[in-house]
Amino acid sequence: MAFPLGAPAWAQNAPDPSEGGGVRTLGTVTVSDGRPTSLPTQIPTTIEGVTHEQISETVNATDSEDALKYLPSLVVRKRYIGDFNHAVLATRASGTGNSARSMVYADGIMLSNPLGNGATYAPRWGMVSPEEVERVDVLYGPFSAAYPGNSVGAVVDYVTRMPTKLEAHVKLSGFGSNFDLYNSHSSPTGQQLDLSLGSRSGNWSWWLSASRIHSKGQALVFGNRLVSAGTVGNAGTPVTGAVPGLNPSNQPWWLVGGSTIYDTTQEQAKLKLAYDFSPTVRATYTLGAWNNTTHGSVDTYLRDALGRPVYSGRVNIAGRTYNLDSPTAALAPTETALTHYVHGLSVKSHTGGVFDWEVAASLFDYSSDTSRTPTTPLPGAFNGGPGRTTDMGGSGWHTFKAAGTWRPTGSAEGVGAHVVDFGLQQDTARLRTHVGNTLDWIQGPAVTPFSAFNGNTRLQSLYVQDTWRFAENWKTTLGLRHERWEAYGGQLGNATKLLDFAPRKNSYDSPKAAVAWQATPEWLFKASTGRAVRMPTVSELYQGSIDGNRIVNTNPNLRPERSWTTELSAERDLKNWGLDGVLRTTLFFENTKDALYSQALTNLVSTVQNVDAIRTRGLEVALNGVDVGIKGLDLSGSLTLTRSKIAANSGFPASVGHDQPRVPKVRATLLATYRPDARWSYTVGARYSGRQYGTLDNSDANGAAYMGFSKFFVVDARIRYRIDRQLSAAVGIDNLNNNKYWAFHPYTQRTYVAELKFDL
C-alpha cells in the first residue's frame, strides 16, 4: 500500500486494513517494518514523515535536507547544491534566521548546531547522505518532555539504513543550471557519487557508506555602494559596468560585482556497527567523517577605460567617487577547509514489555575548521599576500542520555494502559574561535592574533512523561522537564588581551500535555500544549568588543526565550468520502517572551537583545491521498496561514506591531505523483512562500534585491524509471519556472538533475 510523501508518520507505517492489518486509532505510529523513528510516537500530537522510497521517487534529493522539501510548514534555506553553512530550517513560527529553534537528529546523534543561532549555525546536514536515509519524521512543536526548548519549532529525526542481509548500492548523479542576475552570468554544475555496502552475520550487522559531491554555485554576495555614499567629482578611476538598483530599503545603490562564488568539494564517510547481545538488546556504534574544501571566487562588473577588470581602490561611477576597500572590501575571495567527525554509541533494549532502557552518548568534533580571506586589495591578493584566518578547531558538542520506558501493564494497548518515559540528559557545547593575521591568506599560518571568542554551555535535564489510555477512545500524555543550564568559560579577545566573562547558572521547568479523542472511526481530535525554554547560545552570549579593559556591545546576561505553544487538530480519514487518504486541520498558537534577536544597541552597533514578546497564530491544513481519481495517482499538499507579530519590544519600540522577521503569512506545497505501472513514476511539485521581511520594523520593503527576503513560487518535476530490479534512472528539474527569489542571498535558478542507481 503506497502513501504520498508527507503523509502522517502513522499512516505511512500502519498495516493496511485490507490486508488483514490493524486500523488507524488515536494517531499512534505503528511501525510494521524497518527501523522505527526515535521520536516519542505514542504522544498524540502532529508527526509527519517520509520514507526512503518516497524520497527516491518524488524528490530531486542531492542533500539530506531535501527530504523535508514538501513537508507542511517547513522551509530549508538551501542556496545551492551542497550548501554547508547557511541551510537553516524554518518552521511554523520560526524563520530562517532562527536555527536554534529546531532540532535535527540522525540515529539519535544531534546534528543541530548548538553553538549559535542564525544562518552560519545550520544543522550539519552533510553528515547524512540522501541515499543512506531510511526514513525521516518530524515532530511539530515542543510537546515531548524528552527534548530541550530548542524543540519549540520542530524535531527532525533521520533514521539511516541498517541491513538485515548483504546489500550494496551505487548512485551517480549530475546536475547543472544557468544563473543570470545583475551582471553575473554563470552555469553552475556538479557531480555526486554515493556508495554503500552492508550485511548481517549472526549477531553482528555493519554498514559502510561514502559519498562525494563537487558543486559549483552561483554568486551569493554582491559588492555594493550606496549612490549617496559617493563624493561628487572626478577623483578615482573612471569605470563602467556597475549595475544600478534599489537595496531592500529602496535606496539607490550600485552593484559592482559578485563574490562568494563557491566551488566546493565535500566527502562523507560513515561506519555503523551493531551487535545484538540478545534478541531484545542491541549496541550500536557510529563513526562519521565529513571533509569540505571550498574556494569562493569573485567576479567584478567594473572595467576601466582599457577594458581591464577593476576590483579595488577608488573608482568613479557616473561622476561620483567610491572606495571599494572601505569600510569593508566590496569584493573578497575566500578559502575554506573543514574536517568534522561524529561518534555515537548506544545500548538499547526493545522488548516492548514492562521495561525498556537506553544509554547513549555522542560527540561532534570540529577537528579542523579554517576559513581565510585577504586584507590586501585585489587583484594582488589572488596570488596570496596578507590576510586573516578564522580557526574554529576544537569547537563541537557532546551529549549523554540515560532513559527508560515503563509499561505497568506490560503493553501500551488497552484501557488503563500507561507508558511512562523518563530519563536524564546532558548536552554540552564548546565554541572556540581564533582569528589571526597571516602573511599568506591562501595557505599560511596565523602569525599574530587579531581576535578570539570562546565559551561553553551545559544543559543537564531530568524528564518524565506518562501516556495513559484512560478510556477506550481516549489517550493523554502529561510530562515535565526540569533543566539546569550554565554558561562558563566565556572569553573575548583582541590583538593584545583576552578578557573573561563571569559564569552563570539558571534552572527552569517545562510542563507538557496532550490528549486525543477518537470520536468516530473517521474522526480523530487532538490537543497539545507545552512550554519551551530556549537557552541563549554561546555566540549570542559572548559576542562584543573590547574598549580599554572593558567588554562592551554585548549582553552576557541575556534571558532565555520562553514560549508556550498550543495546537488543536482534527484528522479525518477520507475512506467514507471515496478517497484513501487523510485530511488534517491544525490551529497553532505560540506566545514567546524574551525572543532573541539582533537589534541596534547604538547608532553604530547591533547585538543580540531580548525582544519582550512575540505572538503567533496560525492554521495548517495537510491533505494526503492515494489513488486519487485514478489508480496510481497520489496527491499531497499543505497550506499554512500565519500571523506572527511583535507584541512588545522596549529595546526597539518602532518594531511593535510588525511581522516577525522571515515568517511569511502564507506557505503552501503541492505534490502529485503518477505511477502508470511498476516501472514509471512522474512527479510534479510546487512550493510557495509569501512576502516576508528581514528586519524587526519591516523597513526592508524591497524583497527582490540582494539582502532582501522575497516571496516565491517554485515548480519542480521528476521522472523515475525502474530499468530492472537492480537498475533505476531518474531525471528532474528544480525551479522549472526559473523563479528568481531571495533569502538575503539568491536561491538557485532552474536546475537539471540526472541520476543512475544500482541496488544489489
mmCIF file of C-alpha atoms in Angstrom, residues 525-747:
data_model
loop_
_atom_site.group_PDB
_atom_site.id
_atom_site.type_symbol
_atom_site.label_atom_id
_atom_site.label_comp_id
_atom_site.label_asym_id
_atom_site.label_seq_id
_atom_site.Cartn_x
_atom_site.Cartn_y
_atom_site.Cartn_z
ATOM 1 C CA PHE A 525 -9.262 15.121 17.550
ATOM 2 C CA LYS A 526 -6.024 16.101 19.304
ATOM 3 C CA ALA A 527 -4.848 18.931 21.526
ATOM 4 C CA SER A 528 -1.286 19.619 22.714
ATOM 5 C CA THR A 529 0.362 22.312 24.771
ATOM 6 C CA GLY A 530 3.834 22.781 26.151
ATOM 7 C CA ARG A 531 6.338 25.242 27.489
ATOM 8 C CA ALA A 532 9.761 25.546 25.885
ATOM 9 C CA VAL A 533 12.766 27.389 27.328
ATOM 10 C CA ARG A 534 15.324 28.072 24.584
ATOM 11 C CA MET A 535 18.629 28.924 26.278
ATOM 12 C CA PRO A 536 20.998 31.529 24.796
ATOM 13 C CA THR A 537 23.805 30.018 22.756
ATOM 14 C CA VAL A 538 27.497 30.724 23.293
ATOM 15 C CA SER A 539 27.721 33.078 20.323
ATOM 16 C CA GLU A 540 24.665 35.049 21.453
ATOM 17 C CA LEU A 541 26.060 35.472 24.968
ATOM 18 C CA TYR A 542 29.639 36.394 24.285
ATOM 19 C CA GLN A 543 29.766 38.454 21.114
ATOM 20 C CA GLY A 544 31.008 42.022 21.539
ATOM 21 C CA SER A 545 34.194 44.080 21.566
ATOM 22 C CA ILE A 546 36.835 45.364 23.967
ATOM 23 C CA ASP A 547 37.090 49.042 24.899
ATOM 24 C CA GLY A 548 40.182 49.558 27.043
ATOM 25 C CA ASN A 549 39.828 46.947 29.770
ATOM 26 C CA ARG A 550 36.054 46.568 29.414
ATOM 27 C CA ILE A 551 33.892 44.252 27.325
ATOM 28 C CA VAL A 552 31.219 46.314 25.567
ATOM 29 C CA ASN A 553 28.473 45.885 22.983
ATOM 30 C CA THR A 554 27.299 42.571 24.363
ATOM 31 C CA ASN A 555 24.940 41.170 26.981
ATOM 32 C CA PRO A 556 26.185 38.036 28.765
ATOM 33 C CA ASN A 557 23.039 38.184 30.935
ATOM 34 C CA LEU A 558 20.591 37.527 28.105
ATOM 35 C CA ARG A 559 17.377 35.910 29.296
ATOM 36 C CA PRO A 560 16.309 32.668 27.599
ATOM 37 C CA GLU A 561 13.368 32.589 25.232
ATOM 38 C CA ARG A 562 10.252 31.259 26.956
ATOM 39 C CA SER A 563 7.441 30.012 24.735
ATOM 40 C CA TRP A 564 4.043 28.495 25.329
ATOM 41 C CA THR A 565 2.905 26.589 22.247
ATOM 42 C CA THR A 566 -0.528 25.035 21.700
ATOM 43 C CA GLU A 567 -2.070 23.182 18.794
ATOM 44 C CA LEU A 568 -5.588 21.846 18.165
ATOM 45 C CA SER A 569 -6.004 19.274 15.397
ATOM 46 C CA ALA A 570 -8.801 17.440 13.645
ATOM 47 C CA GLU A 571 -7.922 14.499 11.399
ATOM 48 C CA ARG A 572 -10.390 12.922 9.010
ATOM 49 C CA ASP A 573 -9.949 9.508 7.400
ATOM 50 C CA LEU A 574 -11.371 10.042 3.913
ATOM 51 C CA LYS A 575 -12.356 6.474 3.071
ATOM 52 C CA ASN A 576 -16.045 7.222 3.544
ATOM 53 C CA TRP A 577 -15.622 10.030 1.015
ATOM 54 C CA GLY A 578 -14.318 7.543 -1.535
ATOM 55 C CA LEU A 579 -10.674 8.550 -1.082
ATOM 56 C CA ASP A 580 -7.847 6.619 0.530
ATOM 57 C CA GLY A 581 -6.233 9.441 2.462
ATOM 58 C CA VAL A 582 -6.168 11.761 5.440
ATOM 59 C CA LEU A 583 -7.121 15.409 5.883
ATOM 60 C CA ARG A 584 -5.626 17.232 8.873
ATOM 61 C CA THR A 585 -6.512 20.704 10.072
ATOM 62 C CA THR A 586 -4.414 22.247 12.852
ATOM 63 C CA LEU A 587 -4.727 25.531 14.689
ATOM 64 C CA PHE A 588 -1.475 26.574 16.350
ATOM 65 C CA PHE A 589 -0.668 29.305 18.836
ATOM 66 C CA GLU A 590 2.660 30.470 20.230
ATOM 67 C CA ASN A 591 3.446 33.193 22.752
ATOM 68 C CA THR A 592 7.151 33.898 23.196
ATOM 69 C CA LYS A 593 8.705 36.138 25.804
ATOM 70 C CA ASP A 594 12.265 37.461 25.552
ATOM 71 C CA ALA A 595 12.819 36.297 21.974
ATOM 72 C CA LEU A 596 16.476 36.567 20.980
ATOM 73 C CA TYR A 597 17.132 38.881 18.030
ATOM 74 C CA SER A 598 19.926 41.169 16.919
ATOM 75 C CA GLN A 599 18.915 44.810 17.068
ATOM 76 C CA ALA A 600 20.584 48.197 17.379
ATOM 77 C CA LEU A 601 22.395 48.834 20.654
ATOM 78 C CA THR A 602 23.768 52.190 19.483
ATOM 79 C CA ASN A 603 23.726 54.056 16.171
ATOM 80 C CA LEU A 604 26.765 52.082 15.073
ATOM 81 C CA VAL A 605 26.442 48.742 16.882
ATOM 82 C CA SER A 606 23.881 45.945 16.741
ATOM 83 C CA THR A 607 23.939 42.999 19.106
ATOM 84 C CA VAL A 608 21.632 40.232 20.346
ATOM 85 C CA GLN A 609 18.955 41.511 22.716
ATOM 86 C CA ASN A 610 15.711 40.227 24.180
ATOM 87 C CA VAL A 611 12.504 41.149 22.356
ATOM 88 C CA ASP A 612 9.839 41.352 25.062
ATOM 89 C CA ALA A 613 7.000 39.467 23.353
ATOM 90 C CA ILE A 614 6.084 37.846 20.013
ATOM 91 C CA ARG A 615 2.621 36.430 19.407
ATOM 92 C CA THR A 616 1.908 33.889 16.656
ATOM 93 C CA ARG A 617 -1.420 32.462 15.476
ATOM 94 C CA GLY A 618 -1.842 30.105 12.556
ATOM 95 C CA LEU A 619 -3.732 27.486 10.605
ATOM 96 C CA GLU A 620 -2.166 24.454 8.926
ATOM 97 C CA VAL A 621 -4.086 22.180 6.565
ATOM 98 C CA ALA A 622 -2.484 18.998 5.198
ATOM 99 C CA LEU A 623 -4.066 16.577 2.731
ATOM 100 C CA ASN A 624 -2.667 13.217 1.640
ATOM 101 C CA GLY A 625 -4.414 10.914 -0.779
ATOM 102 C CA VAL A 626 -3.636 7.655 -2.616
ATOM 103 C CA ASP A 627 -5.167 6.641 -5.968
ATOM 104 C CA VAL A 628 -6.975 9.952 -6.233
ATOM 105 C CA GLY A 629 -9.468 9.712 -9.086
ATOM 106 C CA ILE A 630 -7.410 7.123 -10.947
ATOM 107 C CA LYS A 631 -5.245 4.268 -9.783
ATOM 108 C CA GLY A 632 -1.625 5.274 -9.325
ATOM 109 C CA LEU A 633 -2.174 8.990 -8.730
ATOM 110 C CA ASP A 634 -1.070 10.206 -5.285
ATOM 111 C CA LEU A 635 -1.598 13.753 -4.075
ATOM 112 C CA SER A 636 -0.290 15.563 -1.037
ATOM 113 C CA GLY A 637 -0.397 19.207 -0.155
ATOM 114 C CA SER A 638 -0.386 21.692 2.658
ATOM 115 C CA LEU A 639 -1.408 25.273 3.337
ATOM 116 C CA THR A 640 -0.103 27.269 6.289
ATOM 117 C CA LEU A 641 -1.526 30.667 7.221
ATOM 118 C CA THR A 642 0.430 32.505 9.912
ATOM 119 C CA ARG A 643 0.091 35.818 11.701
ATOM 120 C CA SER A 644 3.229 36.430 13.773
ATOM 121 C CA LYS A 645 3.574 39.880 15.322
ATOM 122 C CA ILE A 646 5.984 41.615 17.670
ATOM 123 C CA ALA A 647 3.747 42.471 20.624
ATOM 124 C CA ALA A 648 6.260 44.322 22.828
ATOM 125 C CA ASN A 649 9.884 45.429 22.448
ATOM 126 C CA SER A 650 11.249 48.017 24.845
ATOM 127 C CA GLY A 651 14.618 47.953 23.070
ATOM 128 C CA PHE A 652 13.134 48.932 19.696
ATOM 129 C CA PRO A 653 9.587 50.348 20.103
ATOM 130 C CA ALA A 654 9.290 51.034 16.355
ATOM 131 C CA SER A 655 9.129 47.270 15.742
ATOM 132 C CA VAL A 656 5.954 46.721 17.787
ATOM 133 C CA GLY A 657 3.025 45.610 15.655
ATOM 134 C CA HIS A 658 5.206 44.462 12.771
ATOM 135 C CA ASP A 659 5.701 40.941 11.404
ATOM 136 C CA GLN A 660 8.275 38.660 12.978
ATOM 137 C CA PRO A 661 11.262 38.544 10.602
ATOM 138 C CA ARG A 662 11.290 35.780 7.988
ATOM 139 C CA VAL A 663 7.895 34.322 8.937
ATOM 140 C CA PRO A 664 5.592 34.717 5.909
ATOM 141 C CA LYS A 665 1.830 34.905 6.175
ATOM 142 C CA VAL A 666 1.345 32.076 3.664
ATOM 143 C CA ARG A 667 3.251 28.880 2.891
ATOM 144 C CA ALA A 668 1.952 26.109 0.644
ATOM 145 C CA THR A 669 3.083 22.892 -1.035
ATOM 146 C CA LEU A 670 1.500 20.552 -3.566
ATOM 147 C CA LEU A 671 2.931 17.253 -4.790
ATOM 148 C CA ALA A 672 1.430 14.922 -7.390
ATOM 149 C CA THR A 673 2.904 11.539 -8.368
ATOM 150 C CA TYR A 674 1.504 9.270 -11.055
ATOM 151 C CA ARG A 675 2.579 5.627 -11.453
ATOM 152 C CA PRO A 676 1.063 4.111 -14.599
ATOM 153 C CA ASP A 677 2.873 0.838 -13.871
ATOM 154 C CA ALA A 678 5.564 -0.627 -11.637
ATOM 155 C CA ARG A 679 8.396 0.887 -13.695
ATOM 156 C CA TRP A 680 7.488 4.521 -14.260
ATOM 157 C CA SER A 681 6.660 7.370 -11.921
ATOM 158 C CA TYR A 682 6.050 11.013 -12.814
ATOM 159 C CA THR A 683 6.094 13.746 -10.174
ATOM 160 C CA VAL A 684 5.287 17.441 -10.224
ATOM 161 C CA GLY A 685 5.667 19.533 -7.082
ATOM 162 C CA ALA A 686 5.067 23.171 -6.230
ATOM 163 C CA ARG A 687 6.216 25.303 -3.308
ATOM 164 C CA TYR A 688 5.018 28.770 -2.359
ATOM 165 C CA SER A 689 6.075 31.243 0.306
ATOM 166 C CA GLY A 690 4.532 34.678 0.761
ATOM 167 C CA ARG A 691 6.076 38.055 1.453
ATOM 168 C CA GLN A 692 8.446 38.252 4.400
ATOM 169 C CA TYR A 693 10.803 40.737 5.988
ATOM 170 C CA GLY A 694 14.328 40.557 7.344
ATOM 171 C CA THR A 695 14.109 43.435 9.835
ATOM 172 C CA LEU A 696 12.199 43.828 13.073
ATOM 173 C CA ASP A 697 10.473 47.013 11.917
ATOM 174 C CA ASN A 698 9.799 45.607 8.404
ATOM 175 C CA SER A 699 11.643 48.540 6.853
ATOM 176 C CA ASP A 700 13.089 46.330 4.099
ATOM 177 C CA ALA A 701 10.154 46.766 1.736
ATOM 178 C CA ASN A 702 12.048 45.612 -1.379
ATOM 179 C CA GLY A 703 12.432 41.859 -1.073
ATOM 180 C CA ALA A 704 13.607 41.321 -4.663
ATOM 181 C CA ALA A 705 17.150 42.532 -4.051
ATOM 182 C CA TYR A 706 20.413 41.364 -2.561
ATOM 183 C CA MET A 707 19.917 41.167 1.251
ATOM 184 C CA GLY A 708 16.146 41.097 0.731
ATOM 185 C CA PHE A 709 13.580 38.405 1.546
ATOM 186 C CA SER A 710 11.104 37.743 -1.231
ATOM 187 C CA LYS A 711 8.059 35.656 -1.840
ATOM 188 C CA PHE A 712 8.486 32.716 -4.200
ATOM 189 C CA PHE A 713 6.603 30.168 -6.260
ATOM 190 C CA VAL A 714 8.704 27.247 -7.473
ATOM 191 C CA VAL A 715 7.684 24.236 -9.559
ATOM 192 C CA ASP A 716 9.744 21.013 -9.549
ATOM 193 C CA ALA A 717 9.469 17.902 -11.719
ATOM 194 C CA ARG A 718 10.900 14.386 -11.608
ATOM 195 C CA ILE A 719 10.629 11.244 -13.741
ATOM 196 C CA ARG A 720 11.887 7.913 -12.439
ATOM 197 C CA TYR A 721 12.224 4.656 -14.367
ATOM 198 C CA ARG A 722 12.974 1.208 -12.937
ATOM 199 C CA ILE A 723 15.042 -0.439 -15.646
ATOM 200 C CA ASP A 724 15.010 -3.755 -13.787
ATOM 201 C CA ARG A 725 15.108 -4.963 -10.194
ATOM 202 C CA GLN A 726 18.608 -3.567 -9.705
ATOM 203 C CA LEU A 727 18.871 -0.552 -12.004
ATOM 204 C CA SER A 728 16.887 2.678 -11.938
ATOM 205 C CA ALA A 729 17.302 6.079 -13.520
ATOM 206 C CA ALA A 730 15.778 9.474 -12.894
ATOM 207 C CA VAL A 731 15.789 12.946 -14.381
ATOM 208 C CA GLY A 732 14.393 16.066 -12.801
ATOM 209 C CA ILE A 733 14.179 19.832 -12.862
ATOM 210 C CA ASP A 734 14.047 22.049 -9.791
ATOM 211 C CA ASN A 735 12.682 25.567 -10.216
ATOM 212 C CA LEU A 736 11.208 24.642 -13.576
ATOM 213 C CA ASN A 737 9.646 28.106 -13.899
ATOM 214 C CA ASN A 738 13.069 29.736 -13.251
ATOM 215 C CA ASN A 739 11.827 31.965 -10.448
ATOM 216 C CA LYS A 740 14.398 34.477 -9.161
ATOM 217 C CA TYR A 741 13.924 34.702 -5.420
ATOM 218 C CA TRP A 742 15.859 35.707 -2.332
ATOM 219 C CA ALA A 743 16.523 34.918 1.310
ATOM 220 C CA PHE A 744 19.240 37.558 1.790
ATOM 221 C CA HIS A 745 21.258 35.629 -0.825
ATOM 222 C CA PRO A 746 19.769 34.472 -4.145
ATOM 223 C CA TYR A 747 18.475 30.931 -4.445
#
